[in-house]
PDB file of N, CA and C in Angstrom:
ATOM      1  N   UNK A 297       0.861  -1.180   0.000  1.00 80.00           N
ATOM      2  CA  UNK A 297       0.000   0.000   0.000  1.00 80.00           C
ATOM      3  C   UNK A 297       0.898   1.232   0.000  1.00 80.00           C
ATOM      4  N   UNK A 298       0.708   1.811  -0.838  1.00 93.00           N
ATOM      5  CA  UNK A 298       1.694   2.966  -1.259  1.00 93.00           C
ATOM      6  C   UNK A 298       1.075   4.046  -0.204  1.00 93.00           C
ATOM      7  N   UNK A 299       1.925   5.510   0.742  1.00 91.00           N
ATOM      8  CA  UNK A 299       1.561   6.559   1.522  1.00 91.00           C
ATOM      9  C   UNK A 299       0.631   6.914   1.218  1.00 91.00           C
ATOM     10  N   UNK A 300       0.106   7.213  -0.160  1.00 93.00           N
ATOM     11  CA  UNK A 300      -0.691   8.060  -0.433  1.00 93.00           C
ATOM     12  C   UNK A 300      -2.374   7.253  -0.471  1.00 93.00           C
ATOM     13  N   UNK A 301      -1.951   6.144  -0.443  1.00 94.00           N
ATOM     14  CA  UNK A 301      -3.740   5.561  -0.609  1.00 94.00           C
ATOM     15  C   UNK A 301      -3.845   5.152   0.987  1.00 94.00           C
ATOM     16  N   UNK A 302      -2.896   4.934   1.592  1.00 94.00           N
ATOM     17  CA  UNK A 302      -2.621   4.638   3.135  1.00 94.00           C
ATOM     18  C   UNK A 302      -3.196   6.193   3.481  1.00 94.00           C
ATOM     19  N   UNK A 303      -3.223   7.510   3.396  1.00 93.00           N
ATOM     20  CA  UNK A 303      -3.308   8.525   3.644  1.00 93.00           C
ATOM     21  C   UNK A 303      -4.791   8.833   3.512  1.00 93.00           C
ATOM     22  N   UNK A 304      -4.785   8.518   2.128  1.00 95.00           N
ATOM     23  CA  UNK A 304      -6.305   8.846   1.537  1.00 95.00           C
ATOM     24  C   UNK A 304      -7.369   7.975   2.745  1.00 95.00           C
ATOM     25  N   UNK A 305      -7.345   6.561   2.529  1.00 95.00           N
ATOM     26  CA  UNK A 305      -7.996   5.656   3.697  1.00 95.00           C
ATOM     27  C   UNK A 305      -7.933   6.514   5.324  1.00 95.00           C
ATOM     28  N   UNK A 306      -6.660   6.711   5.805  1.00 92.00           N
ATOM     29  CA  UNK A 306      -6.770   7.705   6.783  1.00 92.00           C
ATOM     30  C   UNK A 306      -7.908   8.579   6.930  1.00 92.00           C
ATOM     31  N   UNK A 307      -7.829   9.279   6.212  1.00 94.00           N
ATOM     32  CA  UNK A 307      -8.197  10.655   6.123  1.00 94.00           C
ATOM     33  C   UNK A 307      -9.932  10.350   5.885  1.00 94.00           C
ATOM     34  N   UNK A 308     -10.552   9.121   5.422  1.00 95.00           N
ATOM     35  CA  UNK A 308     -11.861   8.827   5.082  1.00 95.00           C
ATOM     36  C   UNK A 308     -11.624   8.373   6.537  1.00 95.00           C
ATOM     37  N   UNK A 309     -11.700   7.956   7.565  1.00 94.00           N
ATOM     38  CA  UNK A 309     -12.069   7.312   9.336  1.00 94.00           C
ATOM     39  C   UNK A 309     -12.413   8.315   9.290  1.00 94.00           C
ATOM     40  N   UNK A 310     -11.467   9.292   9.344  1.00 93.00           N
ATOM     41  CA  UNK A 310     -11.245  10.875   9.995  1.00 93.00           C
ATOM     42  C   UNK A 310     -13.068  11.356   9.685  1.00 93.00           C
ATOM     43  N   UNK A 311     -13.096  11.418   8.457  1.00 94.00           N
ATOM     44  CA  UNK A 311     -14.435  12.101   7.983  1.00 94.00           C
ATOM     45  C   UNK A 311     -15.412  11.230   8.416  1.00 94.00           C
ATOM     46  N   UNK A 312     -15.266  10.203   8.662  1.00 95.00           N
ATOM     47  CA  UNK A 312     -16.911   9.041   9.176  1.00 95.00           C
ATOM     48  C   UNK A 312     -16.749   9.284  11.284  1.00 95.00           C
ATOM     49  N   UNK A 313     -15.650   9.852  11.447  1.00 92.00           N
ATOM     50  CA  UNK A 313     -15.463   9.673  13.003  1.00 92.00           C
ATOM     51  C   UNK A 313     -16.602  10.423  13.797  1.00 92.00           C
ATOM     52  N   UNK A 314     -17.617   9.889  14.367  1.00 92.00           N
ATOM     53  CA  UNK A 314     -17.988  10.961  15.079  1.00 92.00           C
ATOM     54  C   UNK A 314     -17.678  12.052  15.686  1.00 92.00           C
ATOM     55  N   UNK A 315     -18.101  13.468  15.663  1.00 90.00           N
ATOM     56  CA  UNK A 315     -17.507  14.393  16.321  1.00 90.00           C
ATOM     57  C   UNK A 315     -16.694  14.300  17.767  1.00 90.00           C
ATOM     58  N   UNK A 316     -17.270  14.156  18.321  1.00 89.00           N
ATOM     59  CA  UNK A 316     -16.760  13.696  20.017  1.00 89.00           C
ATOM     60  C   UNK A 316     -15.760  12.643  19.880  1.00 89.00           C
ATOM     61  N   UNK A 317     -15.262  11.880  18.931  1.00 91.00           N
ATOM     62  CA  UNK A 317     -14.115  11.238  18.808  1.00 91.00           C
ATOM     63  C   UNK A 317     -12.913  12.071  18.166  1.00 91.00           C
ATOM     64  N   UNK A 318     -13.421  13.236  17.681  1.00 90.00           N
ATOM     65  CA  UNK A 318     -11.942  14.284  16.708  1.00 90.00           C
ATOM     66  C   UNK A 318     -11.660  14.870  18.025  1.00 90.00           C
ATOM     67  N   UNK A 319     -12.163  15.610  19.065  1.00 90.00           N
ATOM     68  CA  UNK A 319     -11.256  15.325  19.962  1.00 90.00           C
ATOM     69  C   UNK A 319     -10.011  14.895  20.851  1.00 90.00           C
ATOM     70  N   UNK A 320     -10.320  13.688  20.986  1.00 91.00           N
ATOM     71  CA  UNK A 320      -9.458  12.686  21.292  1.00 91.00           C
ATOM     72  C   UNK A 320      -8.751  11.780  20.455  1.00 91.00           C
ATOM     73  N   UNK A 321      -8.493  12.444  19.326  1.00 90.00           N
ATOM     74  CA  UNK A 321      -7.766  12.015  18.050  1.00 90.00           C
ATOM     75  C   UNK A 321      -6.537  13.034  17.768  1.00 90.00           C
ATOM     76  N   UNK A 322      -6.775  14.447  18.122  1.00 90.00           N
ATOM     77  CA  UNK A 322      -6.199  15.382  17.761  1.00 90.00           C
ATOM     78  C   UNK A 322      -4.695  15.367  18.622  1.00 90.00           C
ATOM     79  N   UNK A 323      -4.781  14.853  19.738  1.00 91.00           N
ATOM     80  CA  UNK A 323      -3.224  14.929  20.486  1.00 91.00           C
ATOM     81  C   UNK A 323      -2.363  13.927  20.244  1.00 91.00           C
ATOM     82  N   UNK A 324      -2.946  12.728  19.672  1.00 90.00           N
ATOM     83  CA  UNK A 324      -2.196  11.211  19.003  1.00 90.00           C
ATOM     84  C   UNK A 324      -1.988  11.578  17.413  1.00 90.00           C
ATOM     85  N   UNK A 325      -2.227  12.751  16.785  1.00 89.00           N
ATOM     86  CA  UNK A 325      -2.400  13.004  15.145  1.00 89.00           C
ATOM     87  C   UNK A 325      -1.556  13.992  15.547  1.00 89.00           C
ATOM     88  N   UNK A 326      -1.459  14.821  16.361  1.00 90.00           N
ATOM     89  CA  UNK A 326      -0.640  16.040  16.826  1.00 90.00           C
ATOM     90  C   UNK A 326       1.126  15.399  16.933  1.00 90.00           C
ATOM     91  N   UNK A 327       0.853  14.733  17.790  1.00 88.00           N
ATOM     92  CA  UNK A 327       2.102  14.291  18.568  1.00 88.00           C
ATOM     93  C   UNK A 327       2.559  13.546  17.313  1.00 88.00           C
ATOM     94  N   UNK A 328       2.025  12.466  16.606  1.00 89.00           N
ATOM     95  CA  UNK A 328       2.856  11.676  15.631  1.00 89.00           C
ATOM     96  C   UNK A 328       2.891  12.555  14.276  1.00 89.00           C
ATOM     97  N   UNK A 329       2.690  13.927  14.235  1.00 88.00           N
ATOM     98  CA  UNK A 329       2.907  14.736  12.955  1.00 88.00           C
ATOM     99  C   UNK A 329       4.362  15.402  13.259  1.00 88.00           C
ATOM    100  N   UNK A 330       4.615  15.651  14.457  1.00 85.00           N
ATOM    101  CA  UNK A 330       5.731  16.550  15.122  1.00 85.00           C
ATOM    102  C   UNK A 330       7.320  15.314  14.917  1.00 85.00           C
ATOM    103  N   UNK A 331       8.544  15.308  14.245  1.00 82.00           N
ATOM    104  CA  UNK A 331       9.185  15.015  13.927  1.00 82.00           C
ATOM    105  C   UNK A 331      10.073  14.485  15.269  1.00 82.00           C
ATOM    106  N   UNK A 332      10.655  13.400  14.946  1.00 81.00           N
ATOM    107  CA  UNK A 332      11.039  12.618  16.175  1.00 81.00           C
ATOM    108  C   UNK A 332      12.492  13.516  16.867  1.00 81.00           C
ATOM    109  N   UNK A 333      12.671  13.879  16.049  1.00 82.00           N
ATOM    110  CA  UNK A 333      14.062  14.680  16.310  1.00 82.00           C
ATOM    111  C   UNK A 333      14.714  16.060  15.573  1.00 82.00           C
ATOM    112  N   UNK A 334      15.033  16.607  15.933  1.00 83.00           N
ATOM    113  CA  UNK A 334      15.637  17.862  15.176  1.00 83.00           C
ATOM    114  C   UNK A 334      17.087  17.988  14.599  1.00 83.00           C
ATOM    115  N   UNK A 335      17.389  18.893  13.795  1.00 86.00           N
ATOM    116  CA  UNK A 335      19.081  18.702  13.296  1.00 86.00           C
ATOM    117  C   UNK A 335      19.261  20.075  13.070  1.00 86.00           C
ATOM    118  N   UNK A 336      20.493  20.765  13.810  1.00 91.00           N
ATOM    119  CA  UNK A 336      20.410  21.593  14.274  1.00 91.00           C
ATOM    120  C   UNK A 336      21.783  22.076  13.234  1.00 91.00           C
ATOM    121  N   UNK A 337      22.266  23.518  13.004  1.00 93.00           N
ATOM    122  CA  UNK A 337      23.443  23.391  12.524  1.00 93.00           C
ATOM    123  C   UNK A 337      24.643  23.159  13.610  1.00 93.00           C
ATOM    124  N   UNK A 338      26.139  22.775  13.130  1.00 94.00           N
ATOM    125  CA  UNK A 338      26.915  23.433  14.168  1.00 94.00           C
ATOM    126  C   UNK A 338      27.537  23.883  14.863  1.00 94.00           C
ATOM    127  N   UNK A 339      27.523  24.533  15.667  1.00 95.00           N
ATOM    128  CA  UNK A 339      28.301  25.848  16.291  1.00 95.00           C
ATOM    129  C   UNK A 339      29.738  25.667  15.806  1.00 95.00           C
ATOM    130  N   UNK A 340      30.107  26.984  15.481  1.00 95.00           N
ATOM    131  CA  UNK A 340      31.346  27.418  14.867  1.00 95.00           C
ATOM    132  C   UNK A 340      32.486  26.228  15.985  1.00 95.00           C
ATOM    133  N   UNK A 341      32.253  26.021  16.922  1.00 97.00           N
ATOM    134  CA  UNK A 341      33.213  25.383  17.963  1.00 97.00           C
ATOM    135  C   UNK A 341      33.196  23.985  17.610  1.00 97.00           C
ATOM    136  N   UNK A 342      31.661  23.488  16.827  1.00 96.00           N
ATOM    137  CA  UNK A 342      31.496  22.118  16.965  1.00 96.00           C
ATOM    138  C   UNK A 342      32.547  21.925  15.184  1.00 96.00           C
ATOM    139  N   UNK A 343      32.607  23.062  14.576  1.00 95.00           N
ATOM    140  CA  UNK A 343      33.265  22.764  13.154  1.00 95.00           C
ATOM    141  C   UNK A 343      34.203  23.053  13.182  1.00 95.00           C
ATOM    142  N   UNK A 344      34.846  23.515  13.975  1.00 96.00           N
ATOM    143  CA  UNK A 344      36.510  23.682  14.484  1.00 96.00           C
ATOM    144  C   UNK A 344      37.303  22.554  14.368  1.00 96.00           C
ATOM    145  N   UNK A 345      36.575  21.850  15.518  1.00 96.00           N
ATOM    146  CA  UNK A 345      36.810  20.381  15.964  1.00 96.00           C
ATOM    147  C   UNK A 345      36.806  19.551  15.486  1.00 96.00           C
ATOM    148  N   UNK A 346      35.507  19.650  14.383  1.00 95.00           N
ATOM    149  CA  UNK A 346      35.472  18.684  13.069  1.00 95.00           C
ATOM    150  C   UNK A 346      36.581  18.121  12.134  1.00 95.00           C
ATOM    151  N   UNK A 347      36.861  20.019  11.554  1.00 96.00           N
ATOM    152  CA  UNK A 347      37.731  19.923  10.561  1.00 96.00           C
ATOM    153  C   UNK A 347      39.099  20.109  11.507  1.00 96.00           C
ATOM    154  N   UNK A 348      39.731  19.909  12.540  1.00 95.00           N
ATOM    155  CA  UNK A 348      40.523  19.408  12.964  1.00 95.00           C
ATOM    156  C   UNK A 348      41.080  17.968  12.894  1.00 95.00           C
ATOM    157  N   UNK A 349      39.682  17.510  13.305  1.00 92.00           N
ATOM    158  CA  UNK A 349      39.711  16.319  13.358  1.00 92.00           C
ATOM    159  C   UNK A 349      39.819  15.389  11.746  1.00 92.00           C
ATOM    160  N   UNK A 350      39.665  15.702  11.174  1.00 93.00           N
ATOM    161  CA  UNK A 350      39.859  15.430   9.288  1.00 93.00           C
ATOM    162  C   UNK A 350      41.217  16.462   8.844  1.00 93.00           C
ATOM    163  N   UNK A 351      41.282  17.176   9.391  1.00 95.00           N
ATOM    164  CA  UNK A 351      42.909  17.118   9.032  1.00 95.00           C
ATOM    165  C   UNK A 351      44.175  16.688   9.954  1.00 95.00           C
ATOM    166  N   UNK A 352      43.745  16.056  11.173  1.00 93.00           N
ATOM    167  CA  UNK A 352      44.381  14.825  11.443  1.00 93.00           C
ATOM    168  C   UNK A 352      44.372  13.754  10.530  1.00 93.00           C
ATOM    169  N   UNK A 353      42.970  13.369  10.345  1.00 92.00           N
ATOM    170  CA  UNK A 353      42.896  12.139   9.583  1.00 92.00           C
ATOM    171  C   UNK A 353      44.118  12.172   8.258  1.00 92.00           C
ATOM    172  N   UNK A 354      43.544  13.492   7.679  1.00 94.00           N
ATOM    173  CA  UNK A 354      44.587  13.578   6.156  1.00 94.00           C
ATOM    174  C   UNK A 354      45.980  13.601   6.664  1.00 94.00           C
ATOM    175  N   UNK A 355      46.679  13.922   7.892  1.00 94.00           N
ATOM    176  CA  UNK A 355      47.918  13.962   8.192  1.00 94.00           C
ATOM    177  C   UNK A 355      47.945  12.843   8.776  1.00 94.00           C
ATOM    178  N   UNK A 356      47.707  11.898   8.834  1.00 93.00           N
ATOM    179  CA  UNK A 356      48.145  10.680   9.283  1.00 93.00           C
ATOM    180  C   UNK A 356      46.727   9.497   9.622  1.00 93.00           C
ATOM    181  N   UNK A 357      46.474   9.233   8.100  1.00 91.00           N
ATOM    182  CA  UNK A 357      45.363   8.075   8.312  1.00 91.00           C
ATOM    183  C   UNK A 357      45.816   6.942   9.687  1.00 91.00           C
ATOM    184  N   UNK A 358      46.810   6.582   9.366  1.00 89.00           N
ATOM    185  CA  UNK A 358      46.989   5.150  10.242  1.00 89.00           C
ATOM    186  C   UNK A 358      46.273   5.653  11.844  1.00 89.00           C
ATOM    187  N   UNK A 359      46.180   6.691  12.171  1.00 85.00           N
ATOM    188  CA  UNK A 359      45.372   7.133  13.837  1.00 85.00           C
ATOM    189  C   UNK A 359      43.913   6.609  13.303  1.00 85.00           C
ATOM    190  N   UNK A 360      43.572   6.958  12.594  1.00 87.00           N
ATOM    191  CA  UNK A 360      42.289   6.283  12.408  1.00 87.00           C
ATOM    192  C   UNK A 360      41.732   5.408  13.123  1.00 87.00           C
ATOM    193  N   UNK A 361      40.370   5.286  13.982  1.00 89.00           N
ATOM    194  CA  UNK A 361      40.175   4.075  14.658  1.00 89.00           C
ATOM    195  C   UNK A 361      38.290   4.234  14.323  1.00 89.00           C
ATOM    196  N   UNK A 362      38.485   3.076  13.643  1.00 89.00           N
ATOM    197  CA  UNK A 362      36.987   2.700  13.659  1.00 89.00           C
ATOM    198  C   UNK A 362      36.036   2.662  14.753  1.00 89.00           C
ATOM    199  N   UNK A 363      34.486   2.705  14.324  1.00 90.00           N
ATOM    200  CA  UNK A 363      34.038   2.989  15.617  1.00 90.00           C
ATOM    201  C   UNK A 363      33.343   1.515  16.042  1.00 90.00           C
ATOM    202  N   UNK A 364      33.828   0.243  15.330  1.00 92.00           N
ATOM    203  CA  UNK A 364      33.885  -0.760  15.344  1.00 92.00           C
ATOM    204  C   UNK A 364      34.758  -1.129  16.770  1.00 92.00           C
ATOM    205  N   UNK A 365      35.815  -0.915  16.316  1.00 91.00           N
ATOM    206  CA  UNK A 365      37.159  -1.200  16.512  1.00 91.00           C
ATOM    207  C   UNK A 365      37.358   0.087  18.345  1.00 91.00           C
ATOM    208  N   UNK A 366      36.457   1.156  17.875  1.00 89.00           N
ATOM    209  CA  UNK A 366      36.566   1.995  19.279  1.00 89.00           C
ATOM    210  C   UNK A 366      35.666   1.274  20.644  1.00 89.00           C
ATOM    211  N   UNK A 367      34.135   0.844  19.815  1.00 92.00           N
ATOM    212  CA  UNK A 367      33.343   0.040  20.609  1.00 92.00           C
ATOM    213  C   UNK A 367      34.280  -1.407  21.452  1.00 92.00           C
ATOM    214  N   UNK A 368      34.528  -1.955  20.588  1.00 92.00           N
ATOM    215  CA  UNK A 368      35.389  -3.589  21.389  1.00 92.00           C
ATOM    216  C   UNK A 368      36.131  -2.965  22.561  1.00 92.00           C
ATOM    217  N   UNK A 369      36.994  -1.871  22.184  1.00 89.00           N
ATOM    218  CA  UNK A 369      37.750  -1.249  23.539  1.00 89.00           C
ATOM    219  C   UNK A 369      37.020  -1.080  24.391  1.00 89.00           C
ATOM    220  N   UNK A 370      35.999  -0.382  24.551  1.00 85.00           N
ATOM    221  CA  UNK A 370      34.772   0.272  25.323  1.00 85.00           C
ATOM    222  C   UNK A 370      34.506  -1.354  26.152  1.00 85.00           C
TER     223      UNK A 370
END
């Protein structure tokens, strides 16, 4: 079932729902419209560090440590 006929079907409950049920529909339709997480840009300090950190890498791959390879240590 492709989003959009999944949507369409949605959206027909919605219109047969009795009134007094849109109510108590609206904070579960609210809450799962609102995006699970945000992505933020970042801060001049956090891209400092970045591109520090990648021009380590370019000055000497072999430091490199996977995050494979960082986890097992852990």
């Amino acid at each position: 079932m492709t989003a959009a006929v999944l949507r369409e079907e949605l959206q027909s409950y919605i219109a047969a729902m009795p009134e007094r049920n849109l109510s108590m529909l609206r904070p579960l339709l609210s809450g799962l419209a609102k995006p699970s997480f945000t992505v933020e840009p970042a801060s001049p300090e956090e891209c400092a560090r970045i591109e520090g950190r990648v021009r380590e890498y370019h000055e000497n791959p072999a430091s490199f440590v996977s995050l494979k390879t960082r986890k097992a240590r852990l």
